[in-house]
Amino acid sequence: MTTSFAPRIFSGIQPSGGLTLGNYLGALKRFAEYQGKGAETIYCVVDLHAITVWQDPEKLRHNTREVAAAFLASGVDPEVSILFNQSQVAQHAELAWLFNTVARVGWMYRMTQFKDKAGKNSENSSLGLLAYPSLMAADILAYHATEVPVGEDQKQHLELTRDIAAKFNHDYGVDFFPITNPLIEGTATRVMSLRDGSKKMSKSDPSDATRINLTDDADAIAQKIRKARTDAEPLPGNMEGLKDRAEARNLVNIYAALSGETADQVLARFEGQGFGAFKPALAEVAVEVLAPITAKMTQYMADPAEIDRIMGRGADQAAAIAQPIVERTKEIMGMIRSR
């Protein structure tokens, strides 16, 4: 018999500082859009993941609140969704340890993120960096989440979560954890660098010109778009014509995602025009969408106690869901239930 799981969406963002347009279009905007559409929505700031590499404590606290502010400013409503800090819900770490006994070491070594972050000197990386996929699986499965919004580059992470859930169910002869599905949809789910269309827009890139930060003002946004790398060719009438033009394709996708149109609709309007006409129009729509978000983030960051209150209430709500799931996991594994 297959268990029917109530629809529940879970996702999180790491507080590593400097949220970008890519974070907004690929995650925050979509998180807000999923609210109130039939599935319970649970979102968190994954600060336990952040400390797999060393963090300055004060900066981590600031970044955690900034990510929370970005969630709220982007439209995530704490009256509709559950929003909290990962480290405030102890069940994440507890379930991660249980999953450490289920997951295989070889799975961890194959993870691209570990290879990228550990580099050639992997023996000196933290154990947490290697084992983080178990924690990520716990983040998701502690709530029996049925769907997780992910970018194309994050599918490997969710596949490992599915592997852990499947192995647990098989090993213990149960149908307890859902095999969570990825939600990959929409234009510009992967926003590329403004200076190199083959690379993802990243807050870790040394050049600030490669990205639009959620804290940038209107002048900075317009200037970065004006200086974005493009080519001399006019815009075609459809996306097929941009197949080999990575930078142009990226800017068109950004415009479409910000305006709510399809990329082909955008190109139909700008067909035959060059980037001298397109870039100012893109800058205008970017400022129109992002300026209110930046202003709201500033307001929230001016009142950290209110952010902490919202996140604390969310942590209580999250723990109330996760606790019975973790207790049942331990019971399935043969541990005696506490009285």
Short mmCIF file of C-alpha atoms in Angstrom, two decimals:
data_model
loop_
_atom_site.label_atom_id
_atom_site.label_comp_id
_atom_site.label_asym_id
_atom_site.label_seq_id
_atom_site.Cartn_x
_atom_site.Cartn_y
_atom_site.Cartn_z
CA MET A 1 0.00 0.00 0.00
CA THR A 2 1.37 3.41 -0.96
CA THR A 3 1.02 6.18 1.59
CA SER A 4 -0.69 9.36 0.40
CA PHE A 5 1.23 12.42 1.57
CA ALA A 6 -0.40 15.82 1.91
CA PRO A 7 1.10 18.31 -0.58
CA ARG A 8 3.84 20.30 1.13
CA ILE A 9 6.55 22.50 -0.39
CA PHE A 10 9.86 23.05 1.40
CA SER A 11 12.92 25.08 0.49
CA GLY A 12 15.69 27.10 2.08
CA ILE A 13 18.37 29.66 1.30
CA GLN A 14 21.84 29.71 2.79
CA PRO A 15 22.86 32.92 4.61
CA SER A 16 26.22 33.33 2.93
CA GLY A 17 25.69 37.02 2.21
CA GLY A 18 24.87 39.18 -0.79
CA LEU A 19 21.59 38.00 -2.30
CA THR A 20 21.30 38.63 -6.03
CA LEU A 21 18.74 38.90 -8.80
CA GLY A 22 19.39 35.20 -9.37
CA ASN A 23 18.22 34.40 -5.83
CA TYR A 24 15.09 36.46 -6.39
CA LEU A 25 14.08 35.07 -9.78
CA GLY A 26 15.23 31.52 -9.14
CA ALA A 27 13.91 31.21 -5.60
CA LEU A 28 12.30 34.04 -3.63
CA LYS A 29 9.81 35.15 -6.30
CA ARG A 30 8.72 31.56 -6.84
CA PHE A 31 8.43 30.89 -3.10
CA ALA A 32 5.92 33.72 -2.79
CA GLU A 33 4.00 32.50 -5.84
CA TYR A 34 3.54 29.00 -4.39
CA GLN A 35 1.66 30.33 -1.37
CA GLY A 36 -2.04 29.64 -1.02
CA LYS A 37 -2.26 27.28 -4.00
CA GLY A 38 -3.15 24.07 -2.23
CA ALA A 39 0.21 22.99 -0.79
CA GLU A 40 1.52 24.02 2.62
CA THR A 41 4.66 26.13 2.17
CA ILE A 42 7.60 25.90 4.58
CA TYR A 43 10.74 28.00 4.06
CA CYS A 44 13.87 28.39 6.12
CA VAL A 45 17.24 30.12 6.33
CA VAL A 46 19.69 27.21 6.36
CA ASP A 47 22.29 28.55 8.75
CA LEU A 48 23.49 25.06 9.73
CA HIS A 49 24.54 24.55 6.12
CA ALA A 50 26.41 27.85 6.17
CA ILE A 51 28.77 26.69 8.92
CA THR A 52 30.09 23.74 6.88
CA VAL A 53 32.75 26.35 6.07
CA TRP A 54 33.97 28.81 8.70
CA GLN A 55 31.79 31.88 9.25
CA ASP A 56 32.39 35.05 11.23
CA PRO A 57 29.68 34.80 13.94
CA GLU A 58 28.54 38.43 13.78
CA LYS A 59 28.44 38.38 9.99
CA LEU A 60 26.48 35.12 10.04
CA ARG A 61 23.87 36.66 12.35
CA HIS A 62 23.59 39.67 10.04
CA ASN A 63 23.34 37.52 6.91
CA THR A 64 20.71 35.27 8.49
CA ARG A 65 18.50 38.25 9.25
CA GLU A 66 19.14 39.70 5.79
CA VAL A 67 17.96 36.51 4.10
CA ALA A 68 14.88 36.51 6.34
CA ALA A 69 14.26 40.13 5.34
CA ALA A 70 14.57 39.15 1.67
CA PHE A 71 11.99 36.37 2.11
CA LEU A 72 9.56 38.82 3.69
CA ALA A 73 10.26 41.66 1.25
CA SER A 74 9.76 39.31 -1.71
CA GLY A 75 6.25 38.45 -0.61
CA VAL A 76 6.62 35.40 1.63
CA ASP A 77 3.84 35.96 4.15
CA PRO A 78 4.49 34.50 7.64
CA GLU A 79 0.71 34.34 8.12
CA VAL A 80 0.48 31.95 5.16
CA SER A 81 3.87 30.21 5.09
CA ILE A 82 6.09 28.91 7.88
CA LEU A 83 9.39 30.84 7.90
CA PHE A 84 12.22 30.09 10.33
CA ASN A 85 15.94 29.60 10.98
CA GLN A 86 17.11 26.01 10.48
CA SER A 87 19.25 26.00 13.63
CA GLN A 88 16.23 26.90 15.81
CA VAL A 89 14.54 23.58 15.01
CA ALA A 90 16.59 20.81 16.61
CA GLN A 91 14.83 18.07 14.65
CA HIS A 92 16.87 18.97 11.55
CA ALA A 93 20.15 17.98 13.19
CA GLU A 94 18.64 14.95 14.93
CA LEU A 95 17.16 13.51 11.75
CA ALA A 96 20.38 14.29 9.86
CA TRP A 97 22.27 11.99 12.25
CA LEU A 98 19.75 9.22 11.70
CA PHE A 99 20.16 9.66 7.94
CA ASN A 100 23.95 9.48 8.34
CA THR A 101 23.41 5.82 9.19
CA VAL A 102 21.33 5.29 6.05
CA ALA A 103 23.28 7.25 3.43
CA ARG A 104 26.45 5.79 1.91
CA VAL A 105 29.87 7.45 2.02
CA GLY A 106 30.27 6.99 -1.73
CA TRP A 107 27.16 9.07 -2.33
CA MET A 108 28.72 11.96 -0.43
CA TYR A 109 32.03 11.86 -2.28
CA ARG A 110 30.20 12.02 -5.60
CA MET A 111 28.44 15.27 -4.77
CA THR A 112 29.57 18.12 -7.02
CA GLN A 113 29.28 20.73 -4.28
CA PHE A 114 31.69 18.84 -2.04
CA LYS A 115 34.20 18.53 -4.86
CA ASP A 116 33.90 22.23 -5.70
CA LYS A 117 34.17 23.54 -2.13
CA ALA A 118 36.71 21.05 -0.81
CA GLY A 119 39.00 21.40 -3.81
CA LYS A 120 42.28 19.52 -3.97
CA ASN A 121 42.79 19.65 -0.21
CA SER A 122 39.63 17.74 0.70
CA GLU A 123 41.27 16.02 3.69
CA ASN A 124 41.25 19.38 5.49
CA SER A 125 37.61 20.16 4.80
CA SER A 126 35.07 19.84 7.60
CA LEU A 127 33.17 16.60 8.08
CA GLY A 128 30.03 18.71 7.85
CA LEU A 129 30.90 19.74 4.29
CA LEU A 130 31.07 16.08 3.29
CA ALA A 131 27.94 15.04 5.20
CA TYR A 132 25.79 18.08 4.38
CA PRO A 133 23.52 16.09 1.98
CA SER A 134 22.19 14.11 4.96
CA LEU A 135 21.28 17.38 6.64
CA MET A 136 19.67 18.62 3.47
CA ALA A 137 17.63 15.43 3.26
CA ALA A 138 16.59 15.96 6.88
CA ASP A 139 15.55 19.55 6.12
CA ILE A 140 13.13 18.25 3.52
CA LEU A 141 11.96 14.97 5.00
CA ALA A 142 11.44 16.24 8.55
CA TYR A 143 8.29 17.81 7.09
CA HIS A 144 7.41 15.00 4.66
CA ALA A 145 7.78 17.61 1.91
CA THR A 146 6.41 16.35 -1.38
CA GLU A 147 7.97 19.05 -3.59
CA VAL A 148 11.09 21.21 -3.48
CA PRO A 149 11.70 24.17 -5.82
CA VAL A 150 15.22 23.76 -7.22
CA GLY A 151 17.30 25.14 -10.06
CA GLU A 152 18.65 22.86 -12.76
CA ASP A 153 22.07 22.93 -11.06
CA GLN A 154 20.59 21.68 -7.78
CA LYS A 155 18.86 18.56 -9.06
CA GLN A 156 21.71 16.35 -7.81
CA HIS A 157 21.01 17.47 -4.23
CA LEU A 158 17.37 16.45 -4.40
CA GLU A 159 18.18 13.17 -6.13
CA LEU A 160 20.30 12.23 -3.11
CA THR A 161 17.42 13.11 -0.78
CA ARG A 162 15.21 10.79 -2.84
CA ASP A 163 17.87 8.07 -2.57
CA ILE A 164 17.99 8.41 1.23
CA ALA A 165 14.19 8.29 1.51
CA ALA A 166 13.98 5.26 -0.78
CA LYS A 167 16.73 3.40 1.07
CA PHE A 168 15.19 4.10 4.48
CA ASN A 169 11.78 2.88 3.28
CA HIS A 170 13.33 -0.24 1.75
CA ASP A 171 15.63 -1.04 4.69
CA TYR A 172 12.82 -0.85 7.23
CA GLY A 173 9.99 -2.18 5.06
CA VAL A 174 7.91 0.98 5.38
CA ASP A 175 6.43 3.66 3.17
CA PHE A 176 7.17 6.43 5.62
CA PHE A 177 9.14 9.08 3.71
CA PRO A 178 7.87 10.58 0.45
CA ILE A 179 10.02 10.47 -2.68
CA THR A 180 10.14 14.23 -3.05
CA ASN A 181 9.72 15.76 -6.49
CA PRO A 182 11.67 18.73 -7.86
CA LEU A 183 9.81 21.86 -8.93
CA ILE A 184 11.74 23.29 -11.90
CA GLU A 185 9.70 25.79 -13.85
CA GLY A 186 9.52 29.32 -15.15
CA THR A 187 11.75 31.63 -17.16
CA ALA A 188 15.25 32.39 -15.88
CA THR A 189 15.30 29.76 -13.15
CA ARG A 190 19.05 29.95 -13.66
CA VAL A 191 20.22 33.55 -14.05
CA MET A 192 23.64 33.92 -15.61
CA SER A 193 26.46 36.41 -15.06
CA LEU A 194 26.09 39.82 -16.68
CA ARG A 195 29.67 39.52 -17.91
CA ASP A 196 29.76 35.87 -18.98
CA GLY A 197 26.61 34.12 -20.17
CA SER A 198 28.16 30.70 -19.59
CA LYS A 199 28.48 31.20 -15.82
CA LYS A 200 25.77 31.39 -13.19
CA MET A 201 25.21 34.78 -11.53
CA SER A 202 26.98 34.41 -8.19
CA LYS A 203 27.46 36.44 -5.04
CA SER A 204 30.93 34.90 -4.74
CA ASP A 205 32.21 36.29 -8.04
CA PRO A 206 35.03 38.81 -7.34
CA SER A 207 33.47 41.36 -9.72
CA ASP A 208 30.36 43.13 -8.52
CA ALA A 209 29.61 44.01 -12.16
CA THR A 210 28.65 40.39 -12.84
CA ARG A 211 25.49 40.53 -10.72
CA ILE A 212 22.60 42.66 -9.57
CA ASN A 213 22.37 42.63 -5.79
CA LEU A 214 19.04 42.94 -4.02
CA THR A 215 20.58 45.84 -2.11
CA ASP A 216 21.58 47.78 -5.28
CA ASP A 217 19.89 51.13 -5.85
CA ALA A 218 18.29 52.17 -9.13
CA ASP A 219 21.43 53.85 -10.49
CA ALA A 220 23.58 50.79 -9.78
CA ILE A 221 21.06 48.48 -11.45
CA ALA A 222 20.86 50.65 -14.56
CA GLN A 223 24.62 50.98 -14.80
CA LYS A 224 25.22 47.23 -14.49
CA ILE A 225 22.65 46.46 -17.16
CA ARG A 226 24.10 49.14 -19.45
CA LYS A 227 27.56 47.56 -19.10
CA ALA A 228 26.34 43.96 -19.40
CA ARG A 229 28.14 42.02 -22.12
CA THR A 230 26.16 41.55 -25.30
CA ASP A 231 26.88 41.36 -29.03
CA ALA A 232 26.38 43.59 -32.05
CA GLU A 233 23.60 41.56 -33.65
CA PRO A 234 19.95 42.72 -33.55
CA LEU A 235 17.45 40.71 -31.56
CA PRO A 236 15.61 37.93 -33.42
CA GLY A 237 11.89 37.24 -33.28
CA ASN A 238 12.14 34.09 -31.15
CA MET A 239 14.46 32.29 -28.73
CA GLU A 240 15.67 29.84 -31.34
CA GLY A 241 17.60 32.74 -32.85
CA LEU A 242 19.52 33.20 -29.57
CA LYS A 243 20.67 29.58 -29.33
CA ASP A 244 24.35 30.49 -29.70
CA ARG A 245 24.18 33.95 -28.08
CA ALA A 246 24.48 33.22 -24.36
CA GLU A 247 24.70 36.82 -23.08
CA ALA A 248 21.78 38.01 -25.21
CA ARG A 249 19.69 34.99 -24.19
CA ASN A 250 20.39 35.70 -20.52
CA LEU A 251 19.21 39.31 -20.72
CA VAL A 252 16.05 38.35 -22.60
CA ASN A 253 15.28 35.66 -20.01
CA ILE A 254 15.79 38.17 -17.19
CA TYR A 255 13.42 40.63 -18.87
CA ALA A 256 10.81 37.91 -19.34
CA ALA A 257 11.06 36.69 -15.75
CA LEU A 258 10.77 40.21 -14.34
CA SER A 259 7.89 41.25 -16.60
CA GLY A 260 5.92 38.00 -16.37
CA GLU A 261 6.04 37.47 -20.12
CA THR A 262 7.49 34.61 -22.12
CA ALA A 263 10.87 35.14 -23.74
CA ASP A 264 9.27 34.86 -27.19
CA GLN A 265 6.76 37.58 -26.29
CA VAL A 266 9.64 39.87 -25.30
CA LEU A 267 11.49 39.16 -28.53
CA ALA A 268 8.38 39.77 -30.62
CA ARG A 269 8.29 43.30 -29.23
CA PHE A 270 12.01 43.99 -29.70
CA GLU A 271 12.60 42.07 -32.94
CA GLY A 272 15.16 43.76 -35.17
CA GLN A 273 16.27 46.19 -32.46
CA GLY A 274 19.71 46.30 -30.90
CA PHE A 275 20.77 46.39 -27.28
CA GLY A 276 20.88 50.20 -27.34
CA ALA A 277 17.08 50.02 -27.19
CA PHE A 278 16.74 46.82 -25.19
CA LYS A 279 19.01 47.57 -22.25
CA PRO A 280 17.24 50.77 -21.10
CA ALA A 281 13.92 48.93 -21.25
CA LEU A 282 15.37 46.07 -19.20
CA ALA A 283 16.81 48.51 -16.66
CA GLU A 284 13.40 50.16 -16.31
CA VAL A 285 11.56 46.92 -15.58
CA ALA A 286 14.34 45.73 -13.24
CA VAL A 287 14.19 48.91 -11.17
CA GLU A 288 10.39 48.81 -11.13
CA VAL A 289 10.40 45.27 -9.67
CA LEU A 290 13.46 45.39 -7.42
CA ALA A 291 13.28 48.89 -5.89
CA PRO A 292 10.26 48.07 -3.65
CA ILE A 293 11.97 44.86 -2.50
CA THR A 294 15.16 46.71 -1.60
CA ALA A 295 13.15 49.33 0.31
CA LYS A 296 11.25 46.67 2.29
CA MET A 297 14.47 44.81 3.10
CA THR A 298 15.93 48.03 4.49
CA GLN A 299 12.85 48.52 6.67
CA TYR A 300 13.01 44.99 8.06
CA MET A 301 16.76 45.22 8.71
CA ALA A 302 16.15 48.37 10.74
CA ASP A 303 14.09 46.27 13.19
CA PRO A 304 16.03 43.02 13.85
CA ALA A 305 13.87 42.24 16.88
CA GLU A 306 10.82 41.97 14.62
CA ILE A 307 12.68 39.64 12.25
CA ASP A 308 13.69 37.48 15.22
CA ARG A 309 10.10 37.43 16.49
CA ILE A 310 8.74 36.28 13.13
CA MET A 311 11.42 33.63 12.74
CA GLY A 312 11.00 32.41 16.30
CA ARG A 313 7.27 31.90 15.84
CA GLY A 314 7.98 30.07 12.58
CA ALA A 315 10.46 27.80 14.38
CA ASP A 316 7.78 26.80 16.89
CA GLN A 317 5.38 26.00 14.04
CA ALA A 318 8.03 24.00 12.18
CA ALA A 319 9.04 22.01 15.26
CA ALA A 320 5.41 21.05 15.88
CA ILE A 321 5.37 19.37 12.44
CA ALA A 322 8.86 17.85 12.56
CA GLN A 323 8.82 16.41 16.07
CA PRO A 324 6.31 13.59 15.52
CA ILE A 325 7.98 12.68 12.22
CA VAL A 326 11.39 12.38 13.89
CA GLU A 327 9.92 10.43 16.81
CA ARG A 328 8.27 7.99 14.43
CA THR A 329 11.56 7.65 12.49
CA LYS A 330 13.36 6.64 15.69
CA GLU A 331 10.58 4.21 16.57
CA ILE A 332 10.83 2.56 13.14
CA MET A 333 14.59 2.23 13.65
CA GLY A 334 14.09 0.44 16.97
CA MET A 335 14.57 3.22 19.48
CA ILE A 336 12.34 3.33 22.53
CA ARG A 337 9.91 6.22 22.56
CA SER A 338 10.47 8.61 25.44
CA ARG A 339 7.59 9.06 27.88
#
